[in-house]
mmCIF file of C-alpha atoms in Angstrom:
data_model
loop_
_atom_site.group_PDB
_atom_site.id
_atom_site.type_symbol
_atom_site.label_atom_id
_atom_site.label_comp_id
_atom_site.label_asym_id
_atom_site.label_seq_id
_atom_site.Cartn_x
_atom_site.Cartn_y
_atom_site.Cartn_z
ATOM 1 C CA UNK Z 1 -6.358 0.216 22.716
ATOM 2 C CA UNK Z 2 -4.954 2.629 25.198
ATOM 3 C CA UNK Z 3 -3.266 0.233 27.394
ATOM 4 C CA UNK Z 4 -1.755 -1.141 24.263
ATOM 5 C CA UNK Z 5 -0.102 1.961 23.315
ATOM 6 C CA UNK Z 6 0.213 3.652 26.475
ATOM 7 C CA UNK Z 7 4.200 2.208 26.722
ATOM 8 C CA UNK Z 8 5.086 3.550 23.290
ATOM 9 C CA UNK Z 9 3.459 6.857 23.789
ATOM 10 C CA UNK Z 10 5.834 7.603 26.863
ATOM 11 C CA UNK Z 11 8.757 6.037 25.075
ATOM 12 C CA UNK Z 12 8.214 8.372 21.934
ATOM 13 C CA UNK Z 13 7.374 11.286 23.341
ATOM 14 C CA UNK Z 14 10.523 11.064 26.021
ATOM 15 C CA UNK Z 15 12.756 10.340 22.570
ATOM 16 C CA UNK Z 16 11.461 12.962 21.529
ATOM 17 C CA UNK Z 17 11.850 15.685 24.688
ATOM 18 C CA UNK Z 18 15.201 14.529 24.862
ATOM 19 C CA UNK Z 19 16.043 15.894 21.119
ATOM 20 C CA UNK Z 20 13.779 19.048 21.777
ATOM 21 C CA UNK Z 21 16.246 19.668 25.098
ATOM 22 C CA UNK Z 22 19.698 20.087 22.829
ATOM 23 C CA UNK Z 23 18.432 21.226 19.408
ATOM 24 C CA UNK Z 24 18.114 25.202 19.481
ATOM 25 C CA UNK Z 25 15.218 27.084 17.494
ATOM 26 C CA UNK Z 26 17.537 29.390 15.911
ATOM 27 C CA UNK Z 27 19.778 26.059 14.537
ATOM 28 C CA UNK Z 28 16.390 25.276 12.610
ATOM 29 C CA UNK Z 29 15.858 28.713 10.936
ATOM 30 C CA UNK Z 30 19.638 29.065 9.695
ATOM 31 C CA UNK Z 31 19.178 25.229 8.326
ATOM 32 C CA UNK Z 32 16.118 25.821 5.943
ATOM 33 C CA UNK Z 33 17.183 28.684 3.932
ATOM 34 C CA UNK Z 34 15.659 27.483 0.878
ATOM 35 C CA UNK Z 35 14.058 24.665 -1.132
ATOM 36 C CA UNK Z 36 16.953 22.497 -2.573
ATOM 37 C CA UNK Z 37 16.359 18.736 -2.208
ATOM 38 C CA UNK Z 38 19.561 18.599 0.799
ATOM 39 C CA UNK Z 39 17.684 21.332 2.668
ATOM 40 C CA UNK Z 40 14.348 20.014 2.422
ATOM 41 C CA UNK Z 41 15.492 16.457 4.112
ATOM 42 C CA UNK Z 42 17.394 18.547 6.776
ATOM 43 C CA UNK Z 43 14.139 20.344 7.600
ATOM 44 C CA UNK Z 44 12.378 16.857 7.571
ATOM 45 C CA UNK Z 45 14.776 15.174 10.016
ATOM 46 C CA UNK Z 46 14.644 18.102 12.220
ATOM 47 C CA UNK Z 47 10.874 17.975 11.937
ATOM 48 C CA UNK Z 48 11.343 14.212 12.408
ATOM 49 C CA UNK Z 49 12.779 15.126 16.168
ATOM 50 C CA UNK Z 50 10.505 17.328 16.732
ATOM 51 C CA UNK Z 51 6.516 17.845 18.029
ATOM 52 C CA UNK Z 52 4.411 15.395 17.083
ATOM 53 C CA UNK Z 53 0.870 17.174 17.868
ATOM 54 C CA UNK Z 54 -0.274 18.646 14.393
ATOM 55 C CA UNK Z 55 -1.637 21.780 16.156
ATOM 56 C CA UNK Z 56 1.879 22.719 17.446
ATOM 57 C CA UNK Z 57 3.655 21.451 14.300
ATOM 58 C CA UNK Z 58 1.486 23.895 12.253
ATOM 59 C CA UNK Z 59 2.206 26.504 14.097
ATOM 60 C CA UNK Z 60 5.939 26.192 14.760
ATOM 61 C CA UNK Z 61 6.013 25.695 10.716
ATOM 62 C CA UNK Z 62 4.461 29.529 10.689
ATOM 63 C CA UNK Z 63 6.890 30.560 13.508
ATOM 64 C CA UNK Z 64 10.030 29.362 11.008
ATOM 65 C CA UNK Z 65 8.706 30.565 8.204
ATOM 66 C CA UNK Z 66 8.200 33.888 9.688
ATOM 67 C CA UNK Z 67 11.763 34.021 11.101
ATOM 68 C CA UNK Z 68 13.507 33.829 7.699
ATOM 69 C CA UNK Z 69 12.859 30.050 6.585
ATOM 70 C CA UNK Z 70 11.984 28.900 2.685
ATOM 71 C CA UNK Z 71 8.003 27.924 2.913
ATOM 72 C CA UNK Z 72 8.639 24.962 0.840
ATOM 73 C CA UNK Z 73 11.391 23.831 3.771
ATOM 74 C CA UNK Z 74 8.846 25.092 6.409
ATOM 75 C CA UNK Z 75 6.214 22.900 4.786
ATOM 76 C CA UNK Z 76 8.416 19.620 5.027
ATOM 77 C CA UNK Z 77 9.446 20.498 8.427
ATOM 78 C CA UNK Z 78 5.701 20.335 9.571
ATOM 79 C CA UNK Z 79 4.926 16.640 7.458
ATOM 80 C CA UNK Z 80 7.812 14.908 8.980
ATOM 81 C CA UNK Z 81 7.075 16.825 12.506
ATOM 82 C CA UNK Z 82 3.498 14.359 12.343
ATOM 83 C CA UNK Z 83 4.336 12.194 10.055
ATOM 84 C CA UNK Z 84 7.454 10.565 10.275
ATOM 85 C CA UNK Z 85 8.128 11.079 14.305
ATOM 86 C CA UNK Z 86 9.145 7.846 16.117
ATOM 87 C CA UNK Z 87 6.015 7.700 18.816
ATOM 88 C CA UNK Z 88 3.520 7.310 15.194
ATOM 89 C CA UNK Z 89 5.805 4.948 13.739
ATOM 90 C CA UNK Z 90 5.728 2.415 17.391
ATOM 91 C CA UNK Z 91 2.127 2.879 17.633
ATOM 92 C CA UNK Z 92 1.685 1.992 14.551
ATOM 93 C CA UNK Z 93 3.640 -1.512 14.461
ATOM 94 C CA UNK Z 94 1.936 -2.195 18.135
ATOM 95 C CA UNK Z 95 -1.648 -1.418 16.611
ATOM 96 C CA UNK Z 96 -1.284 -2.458 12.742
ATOM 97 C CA UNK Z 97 2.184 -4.266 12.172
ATOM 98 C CA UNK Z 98 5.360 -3.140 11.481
ATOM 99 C CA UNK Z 99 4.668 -3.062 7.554
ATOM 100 C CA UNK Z 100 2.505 -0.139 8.827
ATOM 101 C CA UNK Z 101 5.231 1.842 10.314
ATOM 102 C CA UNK Z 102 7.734 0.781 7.105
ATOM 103 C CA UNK Z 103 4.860 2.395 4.684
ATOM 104 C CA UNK Z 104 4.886 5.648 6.869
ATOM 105 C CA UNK Z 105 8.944 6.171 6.525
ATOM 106 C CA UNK Z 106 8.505 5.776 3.189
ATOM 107 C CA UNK Z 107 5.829 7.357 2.181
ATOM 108 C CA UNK Z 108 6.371 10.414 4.123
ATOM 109 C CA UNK Z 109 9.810 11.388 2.299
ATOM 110 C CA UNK Z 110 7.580 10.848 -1.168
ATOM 111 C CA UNK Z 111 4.866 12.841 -0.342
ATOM 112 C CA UNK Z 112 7.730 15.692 0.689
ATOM 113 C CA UNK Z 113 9.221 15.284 -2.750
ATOM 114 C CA UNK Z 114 6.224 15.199 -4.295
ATOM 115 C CA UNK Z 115 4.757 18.284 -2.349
ATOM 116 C CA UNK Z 116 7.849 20.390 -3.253
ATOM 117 C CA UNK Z 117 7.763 19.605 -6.646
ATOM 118 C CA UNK Z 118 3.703 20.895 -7.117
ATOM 119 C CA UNK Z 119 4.853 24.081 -5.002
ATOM 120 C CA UNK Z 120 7.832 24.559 -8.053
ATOM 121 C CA UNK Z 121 4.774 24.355 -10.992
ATOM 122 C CA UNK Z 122 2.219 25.664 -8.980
ATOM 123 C CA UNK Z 123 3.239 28.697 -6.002
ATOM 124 C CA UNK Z 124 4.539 32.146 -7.755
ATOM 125 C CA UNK Z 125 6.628 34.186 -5.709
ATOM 126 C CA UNK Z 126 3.914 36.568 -5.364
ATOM 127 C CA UNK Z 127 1.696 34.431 -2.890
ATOM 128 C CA UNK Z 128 4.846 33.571 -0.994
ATOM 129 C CA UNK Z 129 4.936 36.831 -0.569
ATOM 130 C CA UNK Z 130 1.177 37.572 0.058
ATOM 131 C CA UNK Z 131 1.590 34.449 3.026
ATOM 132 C CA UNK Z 132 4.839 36.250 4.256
ATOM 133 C CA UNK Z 133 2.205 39.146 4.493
ATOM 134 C CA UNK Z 134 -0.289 37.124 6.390
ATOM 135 C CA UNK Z 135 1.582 35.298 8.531
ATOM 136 C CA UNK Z 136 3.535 38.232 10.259
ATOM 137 C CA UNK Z 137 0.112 39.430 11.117
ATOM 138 C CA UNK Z 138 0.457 37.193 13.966
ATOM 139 C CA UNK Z 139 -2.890 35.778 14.022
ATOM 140 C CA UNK Z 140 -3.324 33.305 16.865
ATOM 141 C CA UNK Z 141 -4.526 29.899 15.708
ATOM 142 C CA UNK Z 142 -4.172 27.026 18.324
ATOM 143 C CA UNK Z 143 -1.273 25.783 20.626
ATOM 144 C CA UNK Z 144 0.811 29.008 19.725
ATOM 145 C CA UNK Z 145 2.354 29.344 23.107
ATOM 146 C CA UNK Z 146 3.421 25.671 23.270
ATOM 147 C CA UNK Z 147 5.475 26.201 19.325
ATOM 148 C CA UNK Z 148 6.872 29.873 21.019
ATOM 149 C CA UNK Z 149 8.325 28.032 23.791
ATOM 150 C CA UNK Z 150 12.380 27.095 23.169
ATOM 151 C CA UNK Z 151 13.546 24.952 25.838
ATOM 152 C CA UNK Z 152 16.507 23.921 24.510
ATOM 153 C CA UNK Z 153 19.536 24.002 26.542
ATOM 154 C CA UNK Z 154 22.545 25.938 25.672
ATOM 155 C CA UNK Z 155 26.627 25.432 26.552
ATOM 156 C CA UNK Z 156 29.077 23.512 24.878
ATOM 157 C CA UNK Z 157 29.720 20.003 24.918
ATOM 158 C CA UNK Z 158 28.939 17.376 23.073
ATOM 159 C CA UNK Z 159 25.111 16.339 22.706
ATOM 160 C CA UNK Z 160 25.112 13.280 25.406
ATOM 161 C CA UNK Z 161 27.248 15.649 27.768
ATOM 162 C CA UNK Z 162 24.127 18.234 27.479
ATOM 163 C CA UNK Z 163 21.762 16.245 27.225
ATOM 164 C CA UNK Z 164 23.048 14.129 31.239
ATOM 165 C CA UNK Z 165 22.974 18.020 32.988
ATOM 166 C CA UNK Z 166 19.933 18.891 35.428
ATOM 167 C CA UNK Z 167 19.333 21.900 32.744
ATOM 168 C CA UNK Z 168 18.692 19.195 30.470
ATOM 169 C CA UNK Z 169 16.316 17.273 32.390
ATOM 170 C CA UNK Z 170 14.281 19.922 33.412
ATOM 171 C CA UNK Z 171 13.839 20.857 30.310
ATOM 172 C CA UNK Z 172 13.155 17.370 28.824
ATOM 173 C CA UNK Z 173 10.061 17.331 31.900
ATOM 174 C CA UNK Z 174 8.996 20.199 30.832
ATOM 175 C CA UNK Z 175 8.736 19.624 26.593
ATOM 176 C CA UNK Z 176 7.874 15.483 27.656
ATOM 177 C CA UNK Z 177 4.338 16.964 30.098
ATOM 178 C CA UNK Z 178 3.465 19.833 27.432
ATOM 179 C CA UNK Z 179 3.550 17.563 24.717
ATOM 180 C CA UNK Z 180 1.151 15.405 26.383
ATOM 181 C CA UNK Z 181 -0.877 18.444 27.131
ATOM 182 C CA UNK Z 182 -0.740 19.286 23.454
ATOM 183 C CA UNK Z 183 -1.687 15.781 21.882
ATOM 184 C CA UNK Z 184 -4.225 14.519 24.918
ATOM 185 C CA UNK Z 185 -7.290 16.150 23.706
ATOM 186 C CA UNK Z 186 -7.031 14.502 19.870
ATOM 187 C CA UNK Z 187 -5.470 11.303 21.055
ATOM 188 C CA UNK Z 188 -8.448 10.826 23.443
ATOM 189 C CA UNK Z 189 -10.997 11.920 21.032
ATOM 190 C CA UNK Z 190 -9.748 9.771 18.376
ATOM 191 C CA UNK Z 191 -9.848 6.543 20.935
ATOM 192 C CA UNK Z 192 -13.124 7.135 21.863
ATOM 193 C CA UNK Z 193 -14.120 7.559 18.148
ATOM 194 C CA UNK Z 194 -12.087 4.594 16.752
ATOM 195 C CA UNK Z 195 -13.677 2.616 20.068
ATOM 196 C CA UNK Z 196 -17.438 4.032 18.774
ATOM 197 C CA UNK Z 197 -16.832 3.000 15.177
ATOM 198 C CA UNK Z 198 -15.344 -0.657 16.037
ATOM 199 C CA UNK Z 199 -18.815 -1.243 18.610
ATOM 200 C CA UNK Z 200 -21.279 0.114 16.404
ATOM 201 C CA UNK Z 201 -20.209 0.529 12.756
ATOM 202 C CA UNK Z 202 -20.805 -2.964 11.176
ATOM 203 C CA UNK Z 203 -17.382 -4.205 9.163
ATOM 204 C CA UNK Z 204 -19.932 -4.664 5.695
ATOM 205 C CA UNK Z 205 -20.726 -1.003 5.803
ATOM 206 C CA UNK Z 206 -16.451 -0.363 5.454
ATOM 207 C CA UNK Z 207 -16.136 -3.274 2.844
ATOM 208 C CA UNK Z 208 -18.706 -1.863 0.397
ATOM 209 C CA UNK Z 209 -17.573 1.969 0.858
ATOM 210 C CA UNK Z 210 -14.304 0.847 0.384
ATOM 211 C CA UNK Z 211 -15.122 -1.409 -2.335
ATOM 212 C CA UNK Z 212 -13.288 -4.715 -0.734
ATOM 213 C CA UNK Z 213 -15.046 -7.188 -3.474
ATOM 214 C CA UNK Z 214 -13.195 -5.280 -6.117
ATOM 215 C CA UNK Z 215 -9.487 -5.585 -5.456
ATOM 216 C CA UNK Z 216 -8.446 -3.166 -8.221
ATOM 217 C CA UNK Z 217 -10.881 -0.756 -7.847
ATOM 218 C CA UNK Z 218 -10.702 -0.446 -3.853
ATOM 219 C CA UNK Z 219 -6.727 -0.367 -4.371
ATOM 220 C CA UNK Z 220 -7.002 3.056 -6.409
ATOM 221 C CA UNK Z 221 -10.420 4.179 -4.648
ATOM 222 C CA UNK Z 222 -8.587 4.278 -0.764
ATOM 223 C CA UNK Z 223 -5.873 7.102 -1.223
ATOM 224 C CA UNK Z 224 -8.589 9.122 -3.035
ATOM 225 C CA UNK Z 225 -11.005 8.417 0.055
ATOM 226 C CA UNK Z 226 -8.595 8.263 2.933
ATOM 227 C CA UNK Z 227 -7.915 12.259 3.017
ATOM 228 C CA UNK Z 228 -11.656 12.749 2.968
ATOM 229 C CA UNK Z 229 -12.749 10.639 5.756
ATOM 230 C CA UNK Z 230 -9.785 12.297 7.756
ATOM 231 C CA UNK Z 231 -10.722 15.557 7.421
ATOM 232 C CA UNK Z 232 -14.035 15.400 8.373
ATOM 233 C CA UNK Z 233 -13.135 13.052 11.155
ATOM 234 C CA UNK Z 234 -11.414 15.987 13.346
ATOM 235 C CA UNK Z 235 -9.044 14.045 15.022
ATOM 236 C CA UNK Z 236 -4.951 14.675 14.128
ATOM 237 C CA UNK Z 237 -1.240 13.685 15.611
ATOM 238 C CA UNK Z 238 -1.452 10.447 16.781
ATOM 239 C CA UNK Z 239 -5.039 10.390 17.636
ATOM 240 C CA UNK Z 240 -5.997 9.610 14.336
ATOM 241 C CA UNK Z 241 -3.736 5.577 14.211
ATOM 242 C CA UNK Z 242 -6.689 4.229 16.078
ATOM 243 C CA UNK Z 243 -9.478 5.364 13.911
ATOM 244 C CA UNK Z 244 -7.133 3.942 10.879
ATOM 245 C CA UNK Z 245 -6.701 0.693 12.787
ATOM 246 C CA UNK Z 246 -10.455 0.420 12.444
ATOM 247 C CA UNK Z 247 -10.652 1.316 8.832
ATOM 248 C CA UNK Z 248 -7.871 -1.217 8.306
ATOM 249 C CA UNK Z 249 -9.791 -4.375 9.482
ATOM 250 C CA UNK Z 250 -13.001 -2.096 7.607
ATOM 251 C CA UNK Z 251 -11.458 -2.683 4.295
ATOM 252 C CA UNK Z 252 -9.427 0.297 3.137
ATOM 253 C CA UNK Z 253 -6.310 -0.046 1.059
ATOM 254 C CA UNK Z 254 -3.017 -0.533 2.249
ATOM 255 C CA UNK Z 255 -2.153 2.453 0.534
ATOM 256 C CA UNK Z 256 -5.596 3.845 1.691
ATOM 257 C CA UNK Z 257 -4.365 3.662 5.177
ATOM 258 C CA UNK Z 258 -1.202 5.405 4.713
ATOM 259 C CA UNK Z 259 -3.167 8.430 2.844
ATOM 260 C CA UNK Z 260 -5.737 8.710 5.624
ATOM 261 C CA UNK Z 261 -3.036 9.029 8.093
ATOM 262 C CA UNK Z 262 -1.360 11.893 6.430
ATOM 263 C CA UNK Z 263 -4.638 13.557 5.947
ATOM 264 C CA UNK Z 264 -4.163 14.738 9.855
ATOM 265 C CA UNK Z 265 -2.964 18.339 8.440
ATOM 266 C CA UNK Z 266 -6.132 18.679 6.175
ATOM 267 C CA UNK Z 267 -8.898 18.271 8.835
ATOM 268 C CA UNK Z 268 -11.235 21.132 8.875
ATOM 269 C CA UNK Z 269 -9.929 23.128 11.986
ATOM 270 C CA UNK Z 270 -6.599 23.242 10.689
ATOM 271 C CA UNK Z 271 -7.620 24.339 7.701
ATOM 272 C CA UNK Z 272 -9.214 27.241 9.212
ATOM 273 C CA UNK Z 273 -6.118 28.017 11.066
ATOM 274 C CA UNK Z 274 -3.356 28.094 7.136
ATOM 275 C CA UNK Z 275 -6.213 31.032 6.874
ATOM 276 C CA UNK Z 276 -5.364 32.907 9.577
ATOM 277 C CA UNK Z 277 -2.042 31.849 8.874
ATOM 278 C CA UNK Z 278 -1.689 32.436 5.194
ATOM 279 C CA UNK Z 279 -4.983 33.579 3.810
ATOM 280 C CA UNK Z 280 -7.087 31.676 1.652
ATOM 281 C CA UNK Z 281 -5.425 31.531 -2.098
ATOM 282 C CA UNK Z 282 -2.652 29.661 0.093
ATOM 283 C CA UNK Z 283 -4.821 27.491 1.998
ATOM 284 C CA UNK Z 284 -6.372 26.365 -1.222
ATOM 285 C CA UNK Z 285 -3.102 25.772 -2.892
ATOM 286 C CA UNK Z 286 -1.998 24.064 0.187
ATOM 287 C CA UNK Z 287 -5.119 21.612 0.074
ATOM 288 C CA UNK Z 288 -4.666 20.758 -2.992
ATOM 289 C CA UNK Z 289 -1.239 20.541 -2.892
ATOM 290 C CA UNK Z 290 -1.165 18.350 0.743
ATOM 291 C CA UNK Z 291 -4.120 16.123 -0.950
ATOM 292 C CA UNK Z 292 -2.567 14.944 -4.691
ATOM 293 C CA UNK Z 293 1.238 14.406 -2.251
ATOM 294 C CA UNK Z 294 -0.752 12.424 0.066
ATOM 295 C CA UNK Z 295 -2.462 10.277 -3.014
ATOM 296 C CA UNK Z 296 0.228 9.829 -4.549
ATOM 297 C CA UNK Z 297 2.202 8.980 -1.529
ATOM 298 C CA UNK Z 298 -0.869 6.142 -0.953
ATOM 299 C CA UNK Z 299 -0.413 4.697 -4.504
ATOM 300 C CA UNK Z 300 3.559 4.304 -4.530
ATOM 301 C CA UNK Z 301 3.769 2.192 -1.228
ATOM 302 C CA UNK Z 302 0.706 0.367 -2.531
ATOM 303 C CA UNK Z 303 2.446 -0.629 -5.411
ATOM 304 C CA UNK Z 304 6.000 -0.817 -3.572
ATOM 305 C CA UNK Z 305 4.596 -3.041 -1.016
ATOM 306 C CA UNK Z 306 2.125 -4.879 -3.063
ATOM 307 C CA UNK Z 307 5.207 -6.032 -5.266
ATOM 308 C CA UNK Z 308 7.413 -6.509 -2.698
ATOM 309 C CA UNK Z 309 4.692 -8.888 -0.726
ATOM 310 C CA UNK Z 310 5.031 -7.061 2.434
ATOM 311 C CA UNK Z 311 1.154 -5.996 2.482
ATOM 312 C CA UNK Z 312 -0.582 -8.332 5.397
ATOM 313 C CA UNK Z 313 -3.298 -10.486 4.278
ATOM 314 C CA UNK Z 314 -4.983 -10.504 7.600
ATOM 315 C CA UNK Z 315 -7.384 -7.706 8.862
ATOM 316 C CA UNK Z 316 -6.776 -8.042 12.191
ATOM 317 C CA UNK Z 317 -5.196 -4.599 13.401
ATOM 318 C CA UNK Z 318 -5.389 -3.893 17.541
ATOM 319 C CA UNK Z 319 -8.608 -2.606 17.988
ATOM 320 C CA UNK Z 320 -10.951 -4.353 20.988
ATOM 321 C CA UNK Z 321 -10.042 -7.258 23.459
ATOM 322 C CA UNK Z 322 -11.901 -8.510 26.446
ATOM 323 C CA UNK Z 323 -10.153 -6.881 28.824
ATOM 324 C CA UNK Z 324 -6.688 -5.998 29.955
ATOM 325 C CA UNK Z 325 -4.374 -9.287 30.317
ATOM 326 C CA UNK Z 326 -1.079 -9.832 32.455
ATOM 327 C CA UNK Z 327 2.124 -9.696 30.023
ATOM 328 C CA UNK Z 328 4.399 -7.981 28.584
ATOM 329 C CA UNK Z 329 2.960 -4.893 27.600
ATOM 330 C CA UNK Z 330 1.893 -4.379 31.228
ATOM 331 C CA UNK Z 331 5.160 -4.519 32.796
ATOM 332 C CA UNK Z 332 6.362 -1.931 29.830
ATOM 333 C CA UNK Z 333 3.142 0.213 30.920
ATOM 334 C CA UNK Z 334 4.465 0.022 34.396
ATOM 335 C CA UNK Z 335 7.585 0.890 33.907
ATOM 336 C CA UNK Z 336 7.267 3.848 31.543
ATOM 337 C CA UNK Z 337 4.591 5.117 33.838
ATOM 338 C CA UNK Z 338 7.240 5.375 36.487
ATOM 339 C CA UNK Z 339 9.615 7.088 34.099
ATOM 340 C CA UNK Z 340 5.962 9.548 33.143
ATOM 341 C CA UNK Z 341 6.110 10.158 37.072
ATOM 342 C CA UNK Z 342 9.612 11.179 37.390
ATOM 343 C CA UNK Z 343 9.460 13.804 34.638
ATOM 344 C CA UNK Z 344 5.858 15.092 36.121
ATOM 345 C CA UNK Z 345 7.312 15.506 39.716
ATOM 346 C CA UNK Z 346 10.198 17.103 37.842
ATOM 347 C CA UNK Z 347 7.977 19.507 35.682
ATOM 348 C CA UNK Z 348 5.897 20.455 38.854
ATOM 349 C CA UNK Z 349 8.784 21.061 40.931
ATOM 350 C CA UNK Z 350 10.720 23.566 38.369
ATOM 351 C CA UNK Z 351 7.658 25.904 37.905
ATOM 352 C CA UNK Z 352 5.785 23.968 35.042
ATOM 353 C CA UNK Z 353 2.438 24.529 35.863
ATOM 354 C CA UNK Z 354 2.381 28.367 35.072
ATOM 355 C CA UNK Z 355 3.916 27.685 31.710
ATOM 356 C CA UNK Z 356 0.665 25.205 30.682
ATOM 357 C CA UNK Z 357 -1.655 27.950 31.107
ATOM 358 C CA UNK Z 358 0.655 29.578 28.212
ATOM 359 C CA UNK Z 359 0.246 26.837 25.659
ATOM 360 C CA UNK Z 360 -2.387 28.402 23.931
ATOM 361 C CA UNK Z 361 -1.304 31.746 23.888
ATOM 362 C CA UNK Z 362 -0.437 34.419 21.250
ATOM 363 C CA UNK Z 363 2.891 33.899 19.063
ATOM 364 C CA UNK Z 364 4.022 36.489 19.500
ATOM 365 C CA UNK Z 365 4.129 37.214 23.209
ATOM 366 C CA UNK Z 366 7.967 36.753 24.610
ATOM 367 C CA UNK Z 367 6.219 35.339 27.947
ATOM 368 C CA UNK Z 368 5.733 32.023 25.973
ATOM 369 C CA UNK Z 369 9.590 32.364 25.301
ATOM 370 C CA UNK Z 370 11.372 29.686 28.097
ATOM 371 C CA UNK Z 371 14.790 29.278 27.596
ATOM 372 C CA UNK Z 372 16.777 26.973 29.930
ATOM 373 C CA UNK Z 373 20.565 28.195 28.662
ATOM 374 C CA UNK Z 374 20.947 30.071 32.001
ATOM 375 C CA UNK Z 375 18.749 27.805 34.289
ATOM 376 C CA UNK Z 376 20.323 25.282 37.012
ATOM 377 C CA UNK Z 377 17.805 23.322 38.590
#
């Protein structure tokens, strides 16, 4: 499973550096003012372009919210930052099909809509203001340094002009090696876990918990079931497509699989962190807010794709092979690791490795700030 994704992690995550080396921090803040349906999908493309660890994502949500962004845009911002960033949707159409990765774009938007709609009925002023409260307690929670860190380059010109200067491509090394830093603890906890389950979990344990004899039942019983076996499965970002990969040739729903992935901002330890965060009458209204989005997210592109055909009838997602074969995806592995190279030996050489030892540091520290407006390398 890793050499099969290993191409489209590189790819995604550079995509995703380069974005991160032109699009300031203080851009974001003046863009998500407040909760009307134009600013919310502005705060989900710009989340969209953004980190793709969950850790960092959370925490860079706090970081806007605290700098004078709407909660409810702050919120979106963090979904699509996970959910709906273009290194998840690859994987996803390498490992499960590309019916996989259409579910995810369109899910994702829903369960935003959805999600801003409960926070309307649901979330008074008053605990806005009680998680305002909270949150500029600066309470560390995990990868804080790494969501401080701007390193976005400044000067005019158009994007492409930017993005071609050596400013820029320092600073695309540097966001490209810390977001590996950031996501290589889940990603290789949820490979070895996805690998464990595949080996030693037998496939008729999956197709009775997720009822596969009963085609109704298990189609409304997987998004109620998907968010629960995610959050007590600890692994987030990315880390968590192989584990659903497995689930997928288990027997879960389409719609199932599309819950469970979104479930990555529910798991326990990030659940502990909206308390430190927020407090706990948020974090509560936030789980139960995340959870019904995320079901009903599950059942609409279960339906959707049900009716439009598009759901696979074969189990057979990218989960074990014999061993690693000569073809295409290992010239693509070899030549993205070169690119991976290039950007390391560029990271190293402009004073990197002090700022990974900052990654986990407090938020509100200005040594985690690193701005490369004024930098020539």
């Amino acid at each position: 499973m890793t050499w099969e994704i290993l191409w489209a992690l590189i790819l995604g995550f550079a995509l995703s550096a380069m974005v991160q080396a032109v699009v300031r921090r203080e851009t974001i803040v003046g863009l998500m003012g407040d909760d009307k349906p134009r600013t919310l999908a502005v705060a989900a493309g710009l989340g969209a372009a953004s980190s793709s660890c969950s850790y960092a994502a959370v925490a860079l949500a706090r970081s806007l919210f605290r700098k004078g962004a709407n909660f409810t845009a702050a919120m979106a911002f963090e979904i699509s930052s996970t959910n709906l960033v273009v290194e998840l949707g690859i994987i996803l159409a390498l490992l499960m099909g590309w019916q996989f990765t259409a579910a995810e774009f369109v899910g994702g938007p829903l369960m935003i809509i959805v999600l801003a709609l409960l926070f309307r009925l649901f979330v008074r002023s008053r605990l806005i203001d009680a998680a305002r409260e909270q949150a500029d307690r600066g309470l560390a929670g995990s990868m804080e340094g790494h969501a401080a860190m701007d390193m976005s380059v400044g000067g005019e010109g158009s994007f492409w002009r930017r993005l071609s200067s050596g400013r820029a491509f320092t600073s695309v090394s540097h966001v490209f090696v810390m977001e590996w830093a950031a996501i290589l603890r889940d990603l290789i906890i949820g490979l070895l876990i996805a690998g464990a389950i595949a080996a030693w979990v037998p496939e008729t344990f999956w197709q009775q918990f997720f009822l596969t004899d009963h085609p109704v039942w298990s189609a409304l019983w997987g998004p109620i079931v998907g968010p629960f076996v995610a959050i007590i499965s600890f692994v987030c970002s990315i880390g968590n497509v192989p584990l659903a990969a497995v689930l997928w040739n288990g027997g879960i729903s389409f719609g199932g699989v599309i819950a469970f992935i979104f479930a990555d901002l529910l798991i326990l330890p990030i659940l502990n962190i909206y308390r430190k965060y927020y407090g706990t009458k948020m974090t509560l209204t936030l789980l139960g807010t995340f959870y019904v989005s995320m079901v009903v997210a599950g059942y609409f592109v279960e339906l959707l794709f049900g009716a439009a055909n598009l759901i696979p009838s074969q189990r057979s997602a990218t989960v074990m092979h014999a061993g690693v074969s000569w073809n295409y995806t290992s010239w693509l592995n070899i030549v993205f690791l070169v690119i991976a190279a290039i950007l390391v030996v560029r990271f190293v050489a402009t004073g990197g490795i002090p700022m990974l030892r900052m990654m986990g540091g407090s938020p509100d520290s200005q040594s985690h700030q690193h701005d490369h407006s004024h930098q020539c390398h």
